[in-house]
PDB file of C-alpha atoms in Angstrom:
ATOM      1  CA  UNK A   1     102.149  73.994 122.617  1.00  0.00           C
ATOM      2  CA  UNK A   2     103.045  74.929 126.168  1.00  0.00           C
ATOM      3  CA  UNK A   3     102.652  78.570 126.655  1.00  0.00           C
ATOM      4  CA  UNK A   4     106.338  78.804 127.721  1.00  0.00           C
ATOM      5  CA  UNK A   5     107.605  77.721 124.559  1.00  0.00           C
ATOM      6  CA  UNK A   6     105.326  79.987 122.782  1.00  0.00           C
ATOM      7  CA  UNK A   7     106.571  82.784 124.687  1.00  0.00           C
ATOM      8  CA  UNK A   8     110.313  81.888 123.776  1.00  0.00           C
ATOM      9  CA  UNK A   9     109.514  81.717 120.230  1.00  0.00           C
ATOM     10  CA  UNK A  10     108.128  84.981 120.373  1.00  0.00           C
ATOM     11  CA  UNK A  11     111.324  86.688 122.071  1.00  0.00           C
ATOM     12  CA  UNK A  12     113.709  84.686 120.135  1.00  0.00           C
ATOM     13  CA  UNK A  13     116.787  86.785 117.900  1.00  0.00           C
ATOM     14  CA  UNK A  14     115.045  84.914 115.107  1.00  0.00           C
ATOM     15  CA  UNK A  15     111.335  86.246 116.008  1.00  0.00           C
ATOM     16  CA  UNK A  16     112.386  89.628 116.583  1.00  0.00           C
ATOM     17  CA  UNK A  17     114.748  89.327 113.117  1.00  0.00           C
ATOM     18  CA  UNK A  18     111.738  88.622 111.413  1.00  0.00           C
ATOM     19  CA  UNK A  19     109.305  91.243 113.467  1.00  0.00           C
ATOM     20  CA  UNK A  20     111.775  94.126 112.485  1.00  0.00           C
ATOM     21  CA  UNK A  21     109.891  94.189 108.936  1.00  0.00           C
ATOM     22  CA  UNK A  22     107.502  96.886 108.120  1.00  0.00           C
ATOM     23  CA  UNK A  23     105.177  93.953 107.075  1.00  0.00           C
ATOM     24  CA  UNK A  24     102.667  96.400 105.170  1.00  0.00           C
ATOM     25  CA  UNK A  25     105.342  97.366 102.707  1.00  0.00           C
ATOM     26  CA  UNK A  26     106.653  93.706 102.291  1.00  0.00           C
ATOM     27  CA  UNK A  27     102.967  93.141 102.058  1.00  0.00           C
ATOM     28  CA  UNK A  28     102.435  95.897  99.529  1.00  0.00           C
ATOM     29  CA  UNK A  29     105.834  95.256  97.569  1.00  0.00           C
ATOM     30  CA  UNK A  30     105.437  91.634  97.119  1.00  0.00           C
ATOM     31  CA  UNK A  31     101.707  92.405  96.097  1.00  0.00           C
ATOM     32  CA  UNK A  32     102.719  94.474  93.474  1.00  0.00           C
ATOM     33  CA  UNK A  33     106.026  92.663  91.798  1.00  0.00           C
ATOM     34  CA  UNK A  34     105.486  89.527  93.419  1.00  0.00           C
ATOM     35  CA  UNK A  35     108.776  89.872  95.471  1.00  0.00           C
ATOM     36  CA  UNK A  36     110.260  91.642  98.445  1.00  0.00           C
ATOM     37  CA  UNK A  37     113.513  92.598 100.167  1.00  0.00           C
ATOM     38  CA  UNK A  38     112.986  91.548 103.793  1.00  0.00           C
ATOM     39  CA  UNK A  39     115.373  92.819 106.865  1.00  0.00           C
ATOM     40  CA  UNK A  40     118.764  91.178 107.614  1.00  0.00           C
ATOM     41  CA  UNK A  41     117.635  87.302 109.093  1.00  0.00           C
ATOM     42  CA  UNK A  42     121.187  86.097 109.692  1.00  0.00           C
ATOM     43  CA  UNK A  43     124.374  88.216 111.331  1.00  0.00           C
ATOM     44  CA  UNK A  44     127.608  88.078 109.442  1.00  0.00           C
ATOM     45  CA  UNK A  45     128.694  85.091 111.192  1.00  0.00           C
ATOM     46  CA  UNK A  46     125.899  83.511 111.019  1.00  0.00           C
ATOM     47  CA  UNK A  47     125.720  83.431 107.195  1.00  0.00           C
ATOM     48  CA  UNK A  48     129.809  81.726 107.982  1.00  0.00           C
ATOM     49  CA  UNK A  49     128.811  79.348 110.064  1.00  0.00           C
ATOM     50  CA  UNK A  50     125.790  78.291 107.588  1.00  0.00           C
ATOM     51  CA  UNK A  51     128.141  78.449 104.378  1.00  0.00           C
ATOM     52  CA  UNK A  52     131.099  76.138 106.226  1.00  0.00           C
ATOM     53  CA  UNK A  53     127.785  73.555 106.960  1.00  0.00           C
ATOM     54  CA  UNK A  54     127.946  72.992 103.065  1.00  0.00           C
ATOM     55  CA  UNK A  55     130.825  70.713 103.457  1.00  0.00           C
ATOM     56  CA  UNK A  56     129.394  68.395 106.047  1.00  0.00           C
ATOM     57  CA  UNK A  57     127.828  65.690 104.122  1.00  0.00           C
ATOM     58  CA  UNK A  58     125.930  64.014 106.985  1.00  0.00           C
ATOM     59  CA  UNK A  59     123.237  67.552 107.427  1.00  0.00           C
ATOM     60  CA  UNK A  60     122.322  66.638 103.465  1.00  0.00           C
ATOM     61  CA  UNK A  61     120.114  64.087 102.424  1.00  0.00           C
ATOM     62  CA  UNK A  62     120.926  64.890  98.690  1.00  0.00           C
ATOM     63  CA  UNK A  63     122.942  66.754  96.136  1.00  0.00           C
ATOM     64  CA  UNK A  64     121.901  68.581  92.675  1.00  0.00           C
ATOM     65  CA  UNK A  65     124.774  69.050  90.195  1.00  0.00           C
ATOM     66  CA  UNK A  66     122.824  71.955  88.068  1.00  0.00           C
ATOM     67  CA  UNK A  67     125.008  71.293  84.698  1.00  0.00           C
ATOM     68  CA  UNK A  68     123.980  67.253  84.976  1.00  0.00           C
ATOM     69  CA  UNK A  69     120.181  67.855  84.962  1.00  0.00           C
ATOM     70  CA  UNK A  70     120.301  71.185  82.514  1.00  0.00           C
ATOM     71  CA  UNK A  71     119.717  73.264  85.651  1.00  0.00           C
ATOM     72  CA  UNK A  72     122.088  75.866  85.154  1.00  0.00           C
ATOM     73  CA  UNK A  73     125.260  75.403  86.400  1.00  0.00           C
ATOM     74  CA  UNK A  74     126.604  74.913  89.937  1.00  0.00           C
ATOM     75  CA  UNK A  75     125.552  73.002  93.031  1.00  0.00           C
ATOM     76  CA  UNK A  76     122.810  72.571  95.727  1.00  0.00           C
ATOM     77  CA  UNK A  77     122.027  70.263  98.836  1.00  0.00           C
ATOM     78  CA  UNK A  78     118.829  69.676 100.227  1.00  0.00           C
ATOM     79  CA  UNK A  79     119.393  69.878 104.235  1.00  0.00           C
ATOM     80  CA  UNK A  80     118.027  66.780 105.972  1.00  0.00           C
ATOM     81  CA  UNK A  81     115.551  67.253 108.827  1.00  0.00           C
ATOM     82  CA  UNK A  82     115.731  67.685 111.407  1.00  0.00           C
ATOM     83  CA  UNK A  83     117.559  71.578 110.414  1.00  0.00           C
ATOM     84  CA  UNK A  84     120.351  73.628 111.947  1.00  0.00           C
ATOM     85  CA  UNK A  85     118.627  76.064 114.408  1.00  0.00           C
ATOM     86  CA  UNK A  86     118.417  79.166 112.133  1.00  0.00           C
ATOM     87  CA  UNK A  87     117.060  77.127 109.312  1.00  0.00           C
ATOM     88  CA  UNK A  88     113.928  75.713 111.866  1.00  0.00           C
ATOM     89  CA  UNK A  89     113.871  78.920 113.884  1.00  0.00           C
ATOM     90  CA  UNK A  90     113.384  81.298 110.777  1.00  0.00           C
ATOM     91  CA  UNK A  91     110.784  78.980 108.831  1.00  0.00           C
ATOM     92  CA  UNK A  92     108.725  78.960 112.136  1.00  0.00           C
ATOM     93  CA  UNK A  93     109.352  83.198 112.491  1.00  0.00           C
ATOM     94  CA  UNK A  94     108.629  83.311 108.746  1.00  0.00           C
ATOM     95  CA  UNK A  95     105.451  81.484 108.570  1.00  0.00           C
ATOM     96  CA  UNK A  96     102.403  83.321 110.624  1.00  0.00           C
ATOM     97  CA  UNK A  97     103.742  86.371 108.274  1.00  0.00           C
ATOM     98  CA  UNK A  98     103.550  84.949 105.620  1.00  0.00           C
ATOM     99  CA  UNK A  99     100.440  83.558 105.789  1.00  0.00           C
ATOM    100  CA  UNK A 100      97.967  86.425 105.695  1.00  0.00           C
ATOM    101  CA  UNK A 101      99.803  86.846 102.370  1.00  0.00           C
ATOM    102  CA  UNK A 102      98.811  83.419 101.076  1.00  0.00           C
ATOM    103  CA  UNK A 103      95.386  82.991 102.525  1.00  0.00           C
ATOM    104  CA  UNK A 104      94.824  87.066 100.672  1.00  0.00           C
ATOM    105  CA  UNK A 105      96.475  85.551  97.045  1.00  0.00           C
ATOM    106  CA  UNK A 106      94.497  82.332  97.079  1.00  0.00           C
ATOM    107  CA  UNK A 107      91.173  84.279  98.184  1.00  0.00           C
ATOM    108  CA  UNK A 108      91.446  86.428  95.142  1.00  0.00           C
ATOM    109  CA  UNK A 109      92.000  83.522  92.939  1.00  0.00           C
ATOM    110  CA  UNK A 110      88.805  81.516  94.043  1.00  0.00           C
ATOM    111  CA  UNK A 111      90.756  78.731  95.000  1.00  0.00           C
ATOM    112  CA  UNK A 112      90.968  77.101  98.422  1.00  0.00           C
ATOM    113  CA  UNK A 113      93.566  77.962 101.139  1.00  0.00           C
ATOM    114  CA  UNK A 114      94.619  74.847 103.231  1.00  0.00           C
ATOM    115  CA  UNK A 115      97.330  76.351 105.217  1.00  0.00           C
ATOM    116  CA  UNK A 116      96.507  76.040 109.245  1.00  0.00           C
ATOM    117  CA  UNK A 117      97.978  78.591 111.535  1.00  0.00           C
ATOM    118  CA  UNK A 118     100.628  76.281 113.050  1.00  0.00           C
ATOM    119  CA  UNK A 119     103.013  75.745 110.510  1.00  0.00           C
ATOM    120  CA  UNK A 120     103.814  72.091 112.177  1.00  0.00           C
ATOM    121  CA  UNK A 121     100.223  71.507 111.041  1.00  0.00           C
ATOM    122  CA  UNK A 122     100.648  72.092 107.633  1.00  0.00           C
ATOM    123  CA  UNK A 123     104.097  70.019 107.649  1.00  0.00           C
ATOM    124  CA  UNK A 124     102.260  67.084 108.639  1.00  0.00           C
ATOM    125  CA  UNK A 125      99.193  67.902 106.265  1.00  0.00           C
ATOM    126  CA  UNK A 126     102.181  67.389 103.566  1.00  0.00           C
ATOM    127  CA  UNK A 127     103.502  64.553 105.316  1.00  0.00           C
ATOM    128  CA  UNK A 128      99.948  62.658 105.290  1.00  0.00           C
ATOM    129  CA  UNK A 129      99.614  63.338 101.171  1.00  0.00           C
ATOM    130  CA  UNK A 130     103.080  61.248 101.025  1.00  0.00           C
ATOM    131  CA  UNK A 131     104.965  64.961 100.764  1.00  0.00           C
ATOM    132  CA  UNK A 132     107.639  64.088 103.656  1.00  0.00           C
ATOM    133  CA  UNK A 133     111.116  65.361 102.398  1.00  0.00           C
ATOM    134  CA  UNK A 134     112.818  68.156 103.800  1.00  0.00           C
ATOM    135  CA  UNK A 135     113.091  70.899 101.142  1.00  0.00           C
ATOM    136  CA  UNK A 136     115.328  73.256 103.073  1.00  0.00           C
ATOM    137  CA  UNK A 137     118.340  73.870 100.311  1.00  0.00           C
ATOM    138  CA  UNK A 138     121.724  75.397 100.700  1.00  0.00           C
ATOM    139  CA  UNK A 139     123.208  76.378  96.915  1.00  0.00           C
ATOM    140  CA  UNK A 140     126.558  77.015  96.125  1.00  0.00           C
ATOM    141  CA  UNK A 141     127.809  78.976  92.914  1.00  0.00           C
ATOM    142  CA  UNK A 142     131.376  79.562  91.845  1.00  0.00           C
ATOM    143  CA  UNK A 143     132.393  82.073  88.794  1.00  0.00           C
ATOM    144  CA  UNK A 144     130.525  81.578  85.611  1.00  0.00           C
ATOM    145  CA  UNK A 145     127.572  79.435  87.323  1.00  0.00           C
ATOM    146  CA  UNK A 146     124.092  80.125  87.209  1.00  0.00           C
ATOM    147  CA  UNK A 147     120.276  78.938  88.079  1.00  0.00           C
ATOM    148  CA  UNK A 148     118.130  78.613  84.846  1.00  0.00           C
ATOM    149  CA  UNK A 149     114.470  79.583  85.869  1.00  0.00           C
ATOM    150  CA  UNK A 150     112.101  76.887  87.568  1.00  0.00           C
ATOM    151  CA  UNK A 151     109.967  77.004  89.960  1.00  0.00           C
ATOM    152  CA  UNK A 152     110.315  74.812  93.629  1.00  0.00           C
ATOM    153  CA  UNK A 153     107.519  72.473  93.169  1.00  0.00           C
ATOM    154  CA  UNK A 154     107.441  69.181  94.726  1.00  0.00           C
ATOM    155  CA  UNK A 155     103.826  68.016  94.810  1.00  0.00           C
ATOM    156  CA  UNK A 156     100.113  69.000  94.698  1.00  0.00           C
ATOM    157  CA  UNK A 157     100.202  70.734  98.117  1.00  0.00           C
ATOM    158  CA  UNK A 158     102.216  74.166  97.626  1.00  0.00           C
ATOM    159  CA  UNK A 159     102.809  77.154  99.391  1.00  0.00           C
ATOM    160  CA  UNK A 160     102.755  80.074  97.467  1.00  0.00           C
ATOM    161  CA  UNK A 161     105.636  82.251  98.748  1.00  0.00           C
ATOM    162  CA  UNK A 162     109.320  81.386  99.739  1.00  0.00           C
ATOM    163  CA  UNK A 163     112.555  82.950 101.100  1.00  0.00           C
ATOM    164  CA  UNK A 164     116.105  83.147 100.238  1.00  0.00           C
ATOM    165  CA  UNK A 165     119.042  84.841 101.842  1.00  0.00           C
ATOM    166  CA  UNK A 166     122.182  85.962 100.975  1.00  0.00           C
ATOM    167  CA  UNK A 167     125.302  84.274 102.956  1.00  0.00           C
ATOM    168  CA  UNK A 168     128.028  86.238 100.808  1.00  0.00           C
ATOM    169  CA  UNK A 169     128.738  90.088 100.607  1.00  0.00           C
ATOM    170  CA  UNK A 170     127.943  90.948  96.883  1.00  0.00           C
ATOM    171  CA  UNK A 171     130.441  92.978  94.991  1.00  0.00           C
ATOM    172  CA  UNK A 172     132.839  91.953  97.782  1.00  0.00           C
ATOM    173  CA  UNK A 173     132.623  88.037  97.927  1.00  0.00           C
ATOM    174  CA  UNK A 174     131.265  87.995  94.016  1.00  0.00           C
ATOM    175  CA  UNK A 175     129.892  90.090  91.321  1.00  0.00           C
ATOM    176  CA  UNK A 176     127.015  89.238  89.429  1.00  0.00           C
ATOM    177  CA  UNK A 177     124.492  86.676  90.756  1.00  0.00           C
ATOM    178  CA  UNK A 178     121.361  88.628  90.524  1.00  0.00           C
ATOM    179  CA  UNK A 179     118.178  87.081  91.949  1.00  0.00           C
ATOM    180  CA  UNK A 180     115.817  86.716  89.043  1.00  0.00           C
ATOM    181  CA  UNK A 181     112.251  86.759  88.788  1.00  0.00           C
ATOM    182  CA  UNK A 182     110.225  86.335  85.664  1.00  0.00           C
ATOM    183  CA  UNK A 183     106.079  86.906  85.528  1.00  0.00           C
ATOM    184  CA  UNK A 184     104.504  85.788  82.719  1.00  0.00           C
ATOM    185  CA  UNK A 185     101.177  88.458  82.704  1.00  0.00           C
ATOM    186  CA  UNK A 186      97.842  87.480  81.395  1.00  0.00           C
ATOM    187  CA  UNK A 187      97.794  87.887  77.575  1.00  0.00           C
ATOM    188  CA  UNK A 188     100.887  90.089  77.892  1.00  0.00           C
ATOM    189  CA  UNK A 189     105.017  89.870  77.457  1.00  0.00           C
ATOM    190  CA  UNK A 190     106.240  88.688  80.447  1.00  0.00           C
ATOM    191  CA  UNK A 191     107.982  91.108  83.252  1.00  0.00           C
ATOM    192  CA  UNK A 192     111.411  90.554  84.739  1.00  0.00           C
ATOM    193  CA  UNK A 193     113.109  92.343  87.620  1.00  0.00           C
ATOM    194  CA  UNK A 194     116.179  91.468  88.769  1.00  0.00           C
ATOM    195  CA  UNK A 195     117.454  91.878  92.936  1.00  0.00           C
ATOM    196  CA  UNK A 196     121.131  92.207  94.507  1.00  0.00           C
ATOM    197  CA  UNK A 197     120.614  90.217  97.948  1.00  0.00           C
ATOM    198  CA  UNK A 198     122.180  92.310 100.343  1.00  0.00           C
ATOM    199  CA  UNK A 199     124.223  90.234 102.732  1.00  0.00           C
ATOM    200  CA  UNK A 200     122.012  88.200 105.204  1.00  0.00           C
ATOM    201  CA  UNK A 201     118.952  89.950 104.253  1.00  0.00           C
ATOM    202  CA  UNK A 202     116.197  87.717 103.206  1.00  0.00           C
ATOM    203  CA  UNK A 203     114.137  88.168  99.886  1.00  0.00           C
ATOM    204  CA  UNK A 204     110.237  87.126  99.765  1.00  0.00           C
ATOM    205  CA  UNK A 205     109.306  85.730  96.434  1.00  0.00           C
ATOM    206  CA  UNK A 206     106.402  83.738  94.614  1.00  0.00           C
ATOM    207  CA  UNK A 207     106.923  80.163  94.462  1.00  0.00           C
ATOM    208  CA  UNK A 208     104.016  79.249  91.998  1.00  0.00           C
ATOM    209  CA  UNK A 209     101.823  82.066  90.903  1.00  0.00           C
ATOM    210  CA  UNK A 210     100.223  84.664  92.584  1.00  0.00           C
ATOM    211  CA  UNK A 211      96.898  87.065  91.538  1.00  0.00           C
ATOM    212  CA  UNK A 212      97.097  90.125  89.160  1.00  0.00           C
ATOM    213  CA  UNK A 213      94.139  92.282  88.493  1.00  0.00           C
ATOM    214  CA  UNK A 214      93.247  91.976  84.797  1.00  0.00           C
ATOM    215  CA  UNK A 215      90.109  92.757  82.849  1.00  0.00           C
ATOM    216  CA  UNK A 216      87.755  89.845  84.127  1.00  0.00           C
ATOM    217  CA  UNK A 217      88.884  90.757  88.371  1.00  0.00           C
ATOM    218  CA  UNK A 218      91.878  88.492  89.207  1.00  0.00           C
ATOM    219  CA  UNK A 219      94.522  86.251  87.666  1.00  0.00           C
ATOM    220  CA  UNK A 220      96.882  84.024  88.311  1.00  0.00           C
ATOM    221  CA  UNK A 221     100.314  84.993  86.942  1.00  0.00           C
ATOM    222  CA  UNK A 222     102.884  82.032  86.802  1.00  0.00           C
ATOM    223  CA  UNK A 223     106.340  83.193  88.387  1.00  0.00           C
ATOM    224  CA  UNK A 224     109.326  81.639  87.885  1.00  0.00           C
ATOM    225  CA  UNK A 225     113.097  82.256  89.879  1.00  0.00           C
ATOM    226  CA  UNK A 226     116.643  81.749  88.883  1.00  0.00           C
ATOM    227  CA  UNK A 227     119.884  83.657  89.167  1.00  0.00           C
ATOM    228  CA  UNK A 228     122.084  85.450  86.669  1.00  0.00           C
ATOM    229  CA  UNK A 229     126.075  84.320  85.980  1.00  0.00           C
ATOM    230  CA  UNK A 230     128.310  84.915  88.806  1.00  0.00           C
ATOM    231  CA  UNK A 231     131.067  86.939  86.996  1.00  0.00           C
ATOM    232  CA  UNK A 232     133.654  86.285  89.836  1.00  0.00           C
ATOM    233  CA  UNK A 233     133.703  85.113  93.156  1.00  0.00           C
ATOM    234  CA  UNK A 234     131.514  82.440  95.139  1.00  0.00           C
ATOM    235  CA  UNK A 235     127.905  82.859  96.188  1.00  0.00           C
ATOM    236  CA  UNK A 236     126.281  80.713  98.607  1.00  0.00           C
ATOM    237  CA  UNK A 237     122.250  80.813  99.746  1.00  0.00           C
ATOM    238  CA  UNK A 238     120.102  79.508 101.845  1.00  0.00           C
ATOM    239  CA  UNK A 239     116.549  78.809 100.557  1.00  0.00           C
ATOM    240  CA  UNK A 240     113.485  78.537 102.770  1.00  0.00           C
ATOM    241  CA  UNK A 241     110.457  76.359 101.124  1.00  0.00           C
ATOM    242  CA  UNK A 242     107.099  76.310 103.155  1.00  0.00           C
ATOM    243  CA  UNK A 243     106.090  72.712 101.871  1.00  0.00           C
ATOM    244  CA  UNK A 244     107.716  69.373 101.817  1.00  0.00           C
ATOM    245  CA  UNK A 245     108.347  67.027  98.786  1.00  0.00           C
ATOM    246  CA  UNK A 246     107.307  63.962  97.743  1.00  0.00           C
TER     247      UNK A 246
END
């Protein structure tokens, strides 16, 4: 990469977006509930422009009808690649902060991290293992719709945290529509918590699993996502996956 271009991406409204964190409580948070509110990614007209993309058919390379497949209920698209600019810009901001995260989880759970620094890198390391569809999604609920819990997993090669953000004003556009998160703890009940997305703001979460100290050192929780009933209103988001799918 051509140090000009690195420079840009470091002084880019997306970089400096992202950079406006206090990473060591994200760090911390997501550590300790396995999720985190992150500062606001996406000005109020950006989240517009990205919810009036939903009806353009040719940025999608396929669409989910939740109900059909005992989802939930509702709708997503998966973007096609190449993105819009704030979906590319804020995966590539996202990523080298993310990482430290990952590489920390995956050390405490004895298992081995293959993430590179360049996130490009690690696209095409999915790419070569046959992983080469865009997972970028933009989801649309209307009143009474909802996201059963799941987790976004499209192959063997994972990474182990994700981001959404909030395009709609909550208790203005819609009520209801919590983010869910469930952790199922090692021999224990599992532990919900439940998140209103602030408008544009970004929320880091655990795609997979991530490590808990128990009685033998560290374990690997399994962490699942969804979203509560939308009581009235419409709620669009835009989710961020680090890895590709087969």
């Amino acid at each position: 990469m051509s140090t000009t271009k690195t420079i840009r991406k470091k002084t880019d409204r997306w970089h400096r977006r992202v950079e406006a964190g206090d990473w060591n409580t994200i760090t911390a948070e997501v550590n300790e509930y396995g999720g985190a509110l992150l500062p606001q990614l996406l000005a109020p007209e950006e989240t517009v422009e990205i919810r009036e993309l939903y009806e353009q058919d040719g940025l999608f390379r396929s669409t989910v009808d939740m109900d059909r497949h005992r989802f939930g209920e509702g709708q997503y698209r998966y973007f096609n690649a190449p993105y819009p600019e704030p979906v590319e810009r804020l995966k590539q901001a996202l990523y080298p902060r993310l990482l430290p995260i990952a590489r920390d989880w995956w050390t405490k759970l004895g298992r081995p991290a293959p993430w590179p620094d360049s996130f490009d890198e690690w696209l095409q390391i999915c790419h070569d293992a046959g992983q080469t569809k865009s997972t970028a999604i933009l989801l649309r609920y209307r009143e009474k719709d909802w996201n059963a819990l799941h987790r976004d997993l499209y192959g063997d090669l994972v990474f182990p945290l994700q981001v959404v953000i909030n395009l709609n004003v909550p208790d203005v556009d819609h009520t209801g529509g919590e983010f869910l998160l469930l952790e199922q703890r090692p021999r224990a009940q599992s532990r919900g918590t439940s998140t209103l997305l602030p408008h544009g703001h970004g929320y880091l979460f655990t795609t997979r699993d991530r490590p808990v100290r128990s009685a033998r050192g560290w374990s690997a929780a399994p962490v699942r996502h969804g979203v509560s009933a939308i009581r009235s209103g419409e709620r669009h988001t835009l989710a961020l996956v680090f890895h590709d799918a087969a």
